[in-house]
Coordinates of C-alpha atoms in Angstrom, one line a residue:
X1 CA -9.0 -14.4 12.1
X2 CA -6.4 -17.1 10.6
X3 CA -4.0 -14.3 9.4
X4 CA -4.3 -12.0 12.4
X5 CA -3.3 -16.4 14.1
X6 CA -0.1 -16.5 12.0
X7 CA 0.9 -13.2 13.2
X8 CA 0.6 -14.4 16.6
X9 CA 2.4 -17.1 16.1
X10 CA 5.0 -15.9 14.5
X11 CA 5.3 -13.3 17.6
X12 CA 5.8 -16.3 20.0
X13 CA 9.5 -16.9 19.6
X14 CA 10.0 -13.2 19.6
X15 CA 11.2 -13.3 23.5
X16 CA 14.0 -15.9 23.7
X17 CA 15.1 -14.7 20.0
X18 CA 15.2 -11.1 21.2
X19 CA 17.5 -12.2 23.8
X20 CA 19.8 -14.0 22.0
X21 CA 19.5 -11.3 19.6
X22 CA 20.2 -8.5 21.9
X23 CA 23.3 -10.2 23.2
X24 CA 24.3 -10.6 19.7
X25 CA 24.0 -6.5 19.1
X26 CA 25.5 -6.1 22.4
X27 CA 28.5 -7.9 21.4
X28 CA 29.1 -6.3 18.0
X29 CA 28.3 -2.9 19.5
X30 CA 31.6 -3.6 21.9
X31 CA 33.7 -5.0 19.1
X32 CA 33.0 -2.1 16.9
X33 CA 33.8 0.1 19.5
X34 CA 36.9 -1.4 20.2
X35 CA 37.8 -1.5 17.1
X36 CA 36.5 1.7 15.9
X37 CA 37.4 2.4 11.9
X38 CA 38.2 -0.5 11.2
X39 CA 34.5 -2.0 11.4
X40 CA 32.3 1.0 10.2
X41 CA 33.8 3.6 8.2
X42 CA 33.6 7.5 9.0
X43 CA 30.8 8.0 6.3
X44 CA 28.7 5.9 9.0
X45 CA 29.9 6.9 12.2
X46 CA 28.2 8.8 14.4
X47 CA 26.0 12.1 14.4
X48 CA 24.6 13.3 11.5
X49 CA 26.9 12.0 9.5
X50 CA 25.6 8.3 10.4
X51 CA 23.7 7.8 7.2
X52 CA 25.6 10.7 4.7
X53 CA 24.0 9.8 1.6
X54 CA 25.9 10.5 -1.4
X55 CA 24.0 9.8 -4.2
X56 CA 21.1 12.1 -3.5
X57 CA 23.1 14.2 -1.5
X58 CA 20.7 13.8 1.8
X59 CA 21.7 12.3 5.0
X60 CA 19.8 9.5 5.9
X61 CA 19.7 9.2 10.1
X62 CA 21.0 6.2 11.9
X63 CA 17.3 5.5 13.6
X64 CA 14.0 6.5 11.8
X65 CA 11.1 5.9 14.1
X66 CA 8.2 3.8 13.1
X67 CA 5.8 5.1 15.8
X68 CA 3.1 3.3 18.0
X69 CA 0.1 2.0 16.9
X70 CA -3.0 -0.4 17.7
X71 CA -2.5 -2.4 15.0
X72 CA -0.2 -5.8 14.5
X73 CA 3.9 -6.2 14.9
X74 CA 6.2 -4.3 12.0
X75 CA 6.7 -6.9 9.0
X76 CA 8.4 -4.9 7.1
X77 CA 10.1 -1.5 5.5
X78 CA 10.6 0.1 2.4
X79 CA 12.8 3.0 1.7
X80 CA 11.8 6.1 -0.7
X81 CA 15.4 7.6 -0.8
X82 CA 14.7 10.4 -2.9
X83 CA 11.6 11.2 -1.8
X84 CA 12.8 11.0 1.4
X85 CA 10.2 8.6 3.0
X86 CA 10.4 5.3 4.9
X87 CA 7.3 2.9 5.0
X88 CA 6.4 0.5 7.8
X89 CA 3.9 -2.3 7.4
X90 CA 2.2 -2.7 11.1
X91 CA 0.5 -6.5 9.3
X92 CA -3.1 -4.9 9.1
X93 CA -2.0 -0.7 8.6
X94 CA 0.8 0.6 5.9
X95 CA 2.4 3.8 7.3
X96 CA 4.6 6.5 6.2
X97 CA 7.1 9.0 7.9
X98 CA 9.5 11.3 7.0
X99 CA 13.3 10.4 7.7
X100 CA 13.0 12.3 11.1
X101 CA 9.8 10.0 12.0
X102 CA 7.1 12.3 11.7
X103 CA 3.7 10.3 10.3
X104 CA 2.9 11.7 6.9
X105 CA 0.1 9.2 5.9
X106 CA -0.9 5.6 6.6
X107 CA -3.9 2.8 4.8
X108 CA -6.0 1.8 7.4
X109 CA -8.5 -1.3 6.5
X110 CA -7.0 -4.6 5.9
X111 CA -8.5 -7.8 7.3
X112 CA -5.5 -9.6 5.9
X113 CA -1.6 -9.5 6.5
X114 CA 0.2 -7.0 4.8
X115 CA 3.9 -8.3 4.9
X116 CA 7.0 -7.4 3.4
X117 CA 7.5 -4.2 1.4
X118 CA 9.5 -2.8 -1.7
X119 CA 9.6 0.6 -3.2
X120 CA 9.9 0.3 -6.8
X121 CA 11.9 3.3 -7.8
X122 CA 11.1 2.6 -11.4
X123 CA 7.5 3.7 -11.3
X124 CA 7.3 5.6 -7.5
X125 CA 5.3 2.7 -6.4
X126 CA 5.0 0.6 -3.5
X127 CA 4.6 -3.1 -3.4
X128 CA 3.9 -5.3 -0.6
X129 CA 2.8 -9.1 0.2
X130 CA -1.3 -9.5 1.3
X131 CA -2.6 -12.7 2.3
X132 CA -6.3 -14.0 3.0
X133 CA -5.8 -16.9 3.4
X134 CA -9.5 -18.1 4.3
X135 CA -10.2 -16.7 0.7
X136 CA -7.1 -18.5 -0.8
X137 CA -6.2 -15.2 -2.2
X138 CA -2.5 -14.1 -2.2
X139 CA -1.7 -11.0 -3.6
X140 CA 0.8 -8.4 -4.2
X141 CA -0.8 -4.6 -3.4
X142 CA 0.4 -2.0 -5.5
X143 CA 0.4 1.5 -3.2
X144 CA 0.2 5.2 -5.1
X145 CA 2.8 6.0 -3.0
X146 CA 2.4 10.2 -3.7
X147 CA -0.9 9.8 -2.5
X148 CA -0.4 8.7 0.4
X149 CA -0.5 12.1 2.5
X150 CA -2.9 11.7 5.2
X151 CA -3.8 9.3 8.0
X152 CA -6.8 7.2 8.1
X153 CA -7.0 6.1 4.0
X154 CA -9.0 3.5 3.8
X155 CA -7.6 0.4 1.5
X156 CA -10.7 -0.9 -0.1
X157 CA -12.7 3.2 -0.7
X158 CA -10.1 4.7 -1.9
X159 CA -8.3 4.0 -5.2
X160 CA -4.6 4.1 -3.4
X161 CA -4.3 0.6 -3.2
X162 CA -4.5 -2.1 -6.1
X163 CA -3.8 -5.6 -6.4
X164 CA -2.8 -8.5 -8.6
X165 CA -3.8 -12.1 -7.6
X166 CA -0.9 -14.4 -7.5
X167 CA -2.4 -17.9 -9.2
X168 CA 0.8 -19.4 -8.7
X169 CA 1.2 -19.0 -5.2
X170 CA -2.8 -20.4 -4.5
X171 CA -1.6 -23.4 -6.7
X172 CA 0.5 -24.5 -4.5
X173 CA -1.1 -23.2 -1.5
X174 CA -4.1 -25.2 -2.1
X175 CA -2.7 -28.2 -3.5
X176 CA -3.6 -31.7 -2.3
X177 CA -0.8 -33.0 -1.6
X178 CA -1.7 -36.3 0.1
X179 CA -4.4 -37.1 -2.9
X180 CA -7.7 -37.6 -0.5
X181 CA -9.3 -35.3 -2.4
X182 CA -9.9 -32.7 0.6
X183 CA -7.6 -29.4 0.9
X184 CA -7.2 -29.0 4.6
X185 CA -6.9 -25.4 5.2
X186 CA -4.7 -22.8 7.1
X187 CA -3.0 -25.3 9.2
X188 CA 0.5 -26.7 9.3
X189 CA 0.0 -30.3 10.5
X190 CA -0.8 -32.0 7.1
X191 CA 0.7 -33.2 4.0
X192 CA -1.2 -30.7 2.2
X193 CA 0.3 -27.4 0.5
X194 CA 3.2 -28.3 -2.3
X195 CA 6.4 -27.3 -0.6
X196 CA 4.6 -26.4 2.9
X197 CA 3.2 -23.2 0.9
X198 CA 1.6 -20.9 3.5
X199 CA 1.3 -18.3 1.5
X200 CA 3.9 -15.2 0.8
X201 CA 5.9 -13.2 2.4
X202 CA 9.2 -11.1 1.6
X203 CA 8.9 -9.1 -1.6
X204 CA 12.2 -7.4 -3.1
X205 CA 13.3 -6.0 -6.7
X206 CA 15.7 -7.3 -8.1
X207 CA 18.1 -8.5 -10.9
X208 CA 16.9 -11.8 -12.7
X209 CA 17.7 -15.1 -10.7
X210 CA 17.9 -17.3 -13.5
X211 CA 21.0 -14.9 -15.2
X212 CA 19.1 -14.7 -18.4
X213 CA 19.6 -11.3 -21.1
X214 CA 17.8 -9.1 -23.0
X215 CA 14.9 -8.0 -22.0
X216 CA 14.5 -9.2 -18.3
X217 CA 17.6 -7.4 -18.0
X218 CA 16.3 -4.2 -18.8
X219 CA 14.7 -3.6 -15.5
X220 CA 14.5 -5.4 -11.6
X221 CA 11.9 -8.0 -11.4
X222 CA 9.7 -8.4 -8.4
X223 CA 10.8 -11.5 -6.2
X224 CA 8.2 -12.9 -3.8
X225 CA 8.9 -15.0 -1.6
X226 CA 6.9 -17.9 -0.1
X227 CA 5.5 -18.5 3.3
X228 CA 6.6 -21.6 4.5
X229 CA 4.9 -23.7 7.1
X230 CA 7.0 -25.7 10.1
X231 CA 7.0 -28.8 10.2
X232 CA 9.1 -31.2 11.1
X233 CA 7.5 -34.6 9.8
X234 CA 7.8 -33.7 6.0
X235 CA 11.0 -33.4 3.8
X236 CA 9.4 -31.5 1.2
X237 CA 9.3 -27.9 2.3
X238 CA 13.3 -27.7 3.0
X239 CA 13.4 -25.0 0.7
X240 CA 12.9 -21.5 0.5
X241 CA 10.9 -21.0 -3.0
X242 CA 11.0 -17.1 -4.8
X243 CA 8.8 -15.9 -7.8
X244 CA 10.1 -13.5 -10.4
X245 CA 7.4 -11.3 -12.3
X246 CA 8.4 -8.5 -14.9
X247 CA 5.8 -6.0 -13.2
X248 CA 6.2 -3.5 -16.0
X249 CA 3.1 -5.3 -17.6
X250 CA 1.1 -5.4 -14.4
X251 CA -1.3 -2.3 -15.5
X252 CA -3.7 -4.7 -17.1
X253 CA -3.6 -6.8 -13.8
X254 CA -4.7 -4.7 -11.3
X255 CA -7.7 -4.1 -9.8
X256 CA -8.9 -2.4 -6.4
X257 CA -8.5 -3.9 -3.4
X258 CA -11.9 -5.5 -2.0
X259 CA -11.8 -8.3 0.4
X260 CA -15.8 -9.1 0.7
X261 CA -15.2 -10.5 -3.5
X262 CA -11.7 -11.4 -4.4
X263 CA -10.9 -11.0 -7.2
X264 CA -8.2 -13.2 -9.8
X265 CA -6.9 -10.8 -12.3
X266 CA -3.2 -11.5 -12.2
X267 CA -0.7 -13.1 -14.6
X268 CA -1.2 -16.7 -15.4
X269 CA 3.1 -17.6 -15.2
X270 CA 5.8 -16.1 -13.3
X271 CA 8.7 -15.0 -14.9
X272 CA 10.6 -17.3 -13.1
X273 CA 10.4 -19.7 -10.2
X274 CA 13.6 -21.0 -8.0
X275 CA 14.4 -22.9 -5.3
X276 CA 16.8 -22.3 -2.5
X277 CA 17.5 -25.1 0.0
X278 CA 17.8 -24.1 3.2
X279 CA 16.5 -26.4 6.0
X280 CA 12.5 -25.5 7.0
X281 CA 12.2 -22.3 8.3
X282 CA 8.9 -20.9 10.4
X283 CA 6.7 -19.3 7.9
X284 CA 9.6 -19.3 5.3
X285 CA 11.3 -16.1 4.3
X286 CA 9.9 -13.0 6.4
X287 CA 11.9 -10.2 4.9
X288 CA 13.5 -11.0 1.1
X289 CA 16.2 -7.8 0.1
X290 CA 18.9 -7.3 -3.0
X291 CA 21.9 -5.6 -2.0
X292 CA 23.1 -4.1 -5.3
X293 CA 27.0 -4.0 -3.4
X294 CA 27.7 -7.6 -3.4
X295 CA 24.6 -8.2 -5.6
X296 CA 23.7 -11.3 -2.7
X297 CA 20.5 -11.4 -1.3
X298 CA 19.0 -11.4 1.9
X299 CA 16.6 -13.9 3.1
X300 CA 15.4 -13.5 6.8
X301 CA 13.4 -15.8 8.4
X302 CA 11.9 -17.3 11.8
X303 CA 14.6 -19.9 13.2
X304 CA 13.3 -23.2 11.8
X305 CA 12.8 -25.9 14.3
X306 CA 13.8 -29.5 12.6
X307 CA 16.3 -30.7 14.4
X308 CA 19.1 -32.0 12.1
X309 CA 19.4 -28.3 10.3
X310 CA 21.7 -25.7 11.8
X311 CA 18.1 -23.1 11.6
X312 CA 20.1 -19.9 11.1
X313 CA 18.1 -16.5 11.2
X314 CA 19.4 -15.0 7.9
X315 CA 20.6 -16.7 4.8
X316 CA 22.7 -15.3 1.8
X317 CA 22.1 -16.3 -1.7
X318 CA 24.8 -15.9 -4.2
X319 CA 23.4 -13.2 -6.7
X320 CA 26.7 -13.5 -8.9
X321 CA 25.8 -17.4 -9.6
X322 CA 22.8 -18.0 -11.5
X323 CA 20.3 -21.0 -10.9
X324 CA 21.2 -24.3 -12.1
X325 CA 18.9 -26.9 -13.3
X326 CA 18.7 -30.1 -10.5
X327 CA 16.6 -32.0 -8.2
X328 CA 14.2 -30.1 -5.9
X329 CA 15.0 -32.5 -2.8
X330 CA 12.5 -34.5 -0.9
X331 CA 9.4 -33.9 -3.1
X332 CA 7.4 -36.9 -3.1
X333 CA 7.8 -37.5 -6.8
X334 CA 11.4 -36.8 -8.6
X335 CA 10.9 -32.8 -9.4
X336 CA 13.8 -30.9 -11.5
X337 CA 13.7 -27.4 -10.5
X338 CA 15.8 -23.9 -10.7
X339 CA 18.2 -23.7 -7.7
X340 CA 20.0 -21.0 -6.3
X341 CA 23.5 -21.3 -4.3
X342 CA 23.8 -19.9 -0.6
X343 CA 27.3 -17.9 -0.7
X344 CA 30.7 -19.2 1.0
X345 CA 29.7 -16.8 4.2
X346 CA 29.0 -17.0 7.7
X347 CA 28.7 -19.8 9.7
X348 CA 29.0 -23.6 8.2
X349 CA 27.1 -26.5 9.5
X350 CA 29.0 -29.3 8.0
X351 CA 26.1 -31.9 8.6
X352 CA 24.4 -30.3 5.9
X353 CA 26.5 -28.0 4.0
X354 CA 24.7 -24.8 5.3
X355 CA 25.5 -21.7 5.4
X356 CA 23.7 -18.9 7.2
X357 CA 23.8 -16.3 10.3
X358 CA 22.6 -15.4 13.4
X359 CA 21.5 -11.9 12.7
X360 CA 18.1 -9.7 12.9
X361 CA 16.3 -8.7 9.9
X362 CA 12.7 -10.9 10.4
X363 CA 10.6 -7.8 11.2
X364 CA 12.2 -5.5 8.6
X365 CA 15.4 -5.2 6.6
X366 CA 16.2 -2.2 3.9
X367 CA 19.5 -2.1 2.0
X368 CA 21.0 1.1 0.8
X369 CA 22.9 -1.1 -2.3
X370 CA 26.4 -0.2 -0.5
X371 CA 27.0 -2.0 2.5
X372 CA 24.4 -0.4 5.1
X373 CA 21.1 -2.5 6.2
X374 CA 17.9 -0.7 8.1
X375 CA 17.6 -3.0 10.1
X376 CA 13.7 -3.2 12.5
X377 CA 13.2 -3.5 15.6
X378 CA 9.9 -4.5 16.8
X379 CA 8.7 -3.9 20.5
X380 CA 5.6 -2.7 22.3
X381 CA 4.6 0.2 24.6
X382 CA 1.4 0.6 26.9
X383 CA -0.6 4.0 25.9
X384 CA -3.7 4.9 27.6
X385 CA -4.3 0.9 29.1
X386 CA -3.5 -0.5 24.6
X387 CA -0.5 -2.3 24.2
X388 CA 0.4 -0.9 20.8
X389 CA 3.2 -2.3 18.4
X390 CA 6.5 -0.3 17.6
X391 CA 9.0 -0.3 14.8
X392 CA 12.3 1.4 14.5
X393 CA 14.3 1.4 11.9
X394 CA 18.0 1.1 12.5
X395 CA 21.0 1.7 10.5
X396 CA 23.5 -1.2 10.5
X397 CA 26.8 -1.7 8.7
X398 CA 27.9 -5.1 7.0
X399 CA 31.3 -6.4 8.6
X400 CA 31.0 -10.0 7.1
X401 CA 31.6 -11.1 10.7
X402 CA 29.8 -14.1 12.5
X403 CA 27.9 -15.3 13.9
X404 CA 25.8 -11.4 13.1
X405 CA 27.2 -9.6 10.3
X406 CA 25.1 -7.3 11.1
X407 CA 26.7 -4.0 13.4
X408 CA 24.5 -0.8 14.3
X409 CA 26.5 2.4 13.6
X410 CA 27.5 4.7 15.8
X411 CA 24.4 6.7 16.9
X412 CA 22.5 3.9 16.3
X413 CA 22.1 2.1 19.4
X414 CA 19.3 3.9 22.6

């Protein structure tokens, strides 16, 4: 089906990325061995003391294995750090391991893509992006993430799983953009879709984007982040576009997950809606993360493919700056929007002003809010004649470094 399509296609630049990529990991690897110390401090350097963890007092290992499964490629991770739990969404099957990789429990059942995750550790709840898009139904799923402590759940029998309808996101998702009066559908060559809206994506908590007090202050606000479709003959969908809600009044949203009658329960406004320019990017931002350290965000994405944009991998907006009232470039009527600032980092394309990286982070990326990344790594293995997907999570150190700021610590690497 269409979202089982965008999977695949997303897959298809995997191989000449991975190489670049692997060269890139190769290369750090060799710098930070040459220059031990100085790159990746003894609290992450080899051993078990890779990942000491000294807020909760538990070490957290430099590689947490994912497993194999006949389902589609890793999108995502979320980390349970006291619990001690990581979560791996395979697109169509949510599973759960220990710290050492063991499966403790996994949701079986979805027909749609399950993208980006976040564990919430306000309420012990996991949230993660779910598209059908032949329903023009986005939501965010809600997982009881206690409960899940078996394999096999089902997503739509059991009550595990709930869901609250985005209508934002299906606004602009379905708009008609080129005024015929006929929404054209999952597809990316037409005017259609405000912004190139394909849906969501990357999903993080976070502190509010707009730098307002009181009460949005009080707790993180779930960011979402849009799907963004390539193309390269429109000028509108140059940005990356992220949703705040306030989730602690989602109760009286949500409602169990079943795809044969969508439901629309959800709130009617965001708490927020921003605008980071960026160059078009290949489904728009995969995996969306707050680092609480530099209080920057993460956004990492498929390489975009116009040809006048420096299509970096991983993009850093500027969490100390908030958004600033001003034009939301090339919409086809003048727009004002809320805008977000890239930081002064990485590489600079001075065509455009961009900043970005070269660095993983597309198939999964976790930070631990003081310098260290999870990074995935996606990859398949042959078991019994089935090609099944893999997912390993990897710990990585920020050095600030381009083109990848990105370094695996010691112990880290196969």
């Amino acid at each position: 089906m269409t979202t089982l399509e965008k999977a695949t296609g997303r897959g298809g630049k995997s191989g000449r990325r991975a190489g670049r990529r692997a060269t890139a990991r190769a290369g750090a690897a060799v710098v930070a061995a040459l220059l031990g110390s100085v790159l990746i401090p003894q609290t992450a350097s080899a051993g078990t003391d890779a990942g000491n963890d000294v807020r909760g007092g538990k070490q957290l290992p430099a590689v947490i294995d994912g497993g194999a499964w006949d389902a589609g490629h890793v999108q995502g991770m979320a980390l349970d750090r006291k619990g001690g739990y990581m979560y791996f969404s395979f697109t169509n099957l949510l599973v759960k391991t220990d710290l050492r990789g063991n499966p403790v429990g996994s949701v079986t059942g979805f027909t749609g893509h399950l993208g980006d995750l976040d564990f919430n550790e306000r309420d012990g709840r996991l949230y993660g992006s779910l598209e059908y898009k032949a329903a023009e139904s986005f939501y965010i799923a809600v997982f009881d993430a206690d409960r899940i402590d078996r394999m096999g759940i089902d997503a739509q029998t059991s009550d595990i799983v709930s869901t609250v309808y985005l209508k934002e996101v299906v606004e602009d998702y379905t708009a008609d953009m080129d005024g015929n009066g006929v929404f054209d559908g999952n597809t990316a060559n037409t005017r259609d879709h405000r912004y190139g809206c394909s849906g969501i994506d990357g999903v993080a908590f976070g502190p509010d984007l707009g730098g307002h007090g009181g009460r949005k202050r009080d707790a993180p606000l779930l960011t979402v982040a849009y799907g963004i479709y390539s193309n390269n003959a429109r000028s509108d969908n140059d940005h990356q576009v992220l949703l705040q809600y306030d989730v602690r009044r989602w109760k009286k949203y949500e409602r169990p997950l079943s795809e044969s009658a969508p439901h629309t329960s959800g709130p009617a406004h965001t708490d927020g809606k921003y605008f980071a320019y960026t160059g078009n990017t290949t489904y728009g931002v995969q995996n969306l993360e707050y680092d609480a350290a530099s209080h920057n965000w993460q956004m990492a994405v498929y390489e975009g493919k116009k040809p006048d944009f420096p299509n970096y991998s991983l993009f850093t907006v500027d969490g100390t700056k908030p958004a600033v009232r001003g034009p939301v470039r090339g919409q086809p009527e003048p727009e004002q929007g809320e805008l977000l600032t890239l930081a002064r980092q990485g590489l600079y394309d001075r065509a455009t002003g961009l900043r970005g990286w070269q660095a993983p982070g597309e198939y999964g990326l976790v930070s631990l809010g003081d310098g260290r990344y999870y990074v995935a790594e996606s990859g398949t293995v042959e078991e019994d004649g089935v090609t099944k997907q893999t997912g390993r999570a990897v710990l990585h150190r920020w050095t600030g470094r381009t083109p990848n700021p990105l370094a695996p610590v010691r112990g880290a690497t196969r």
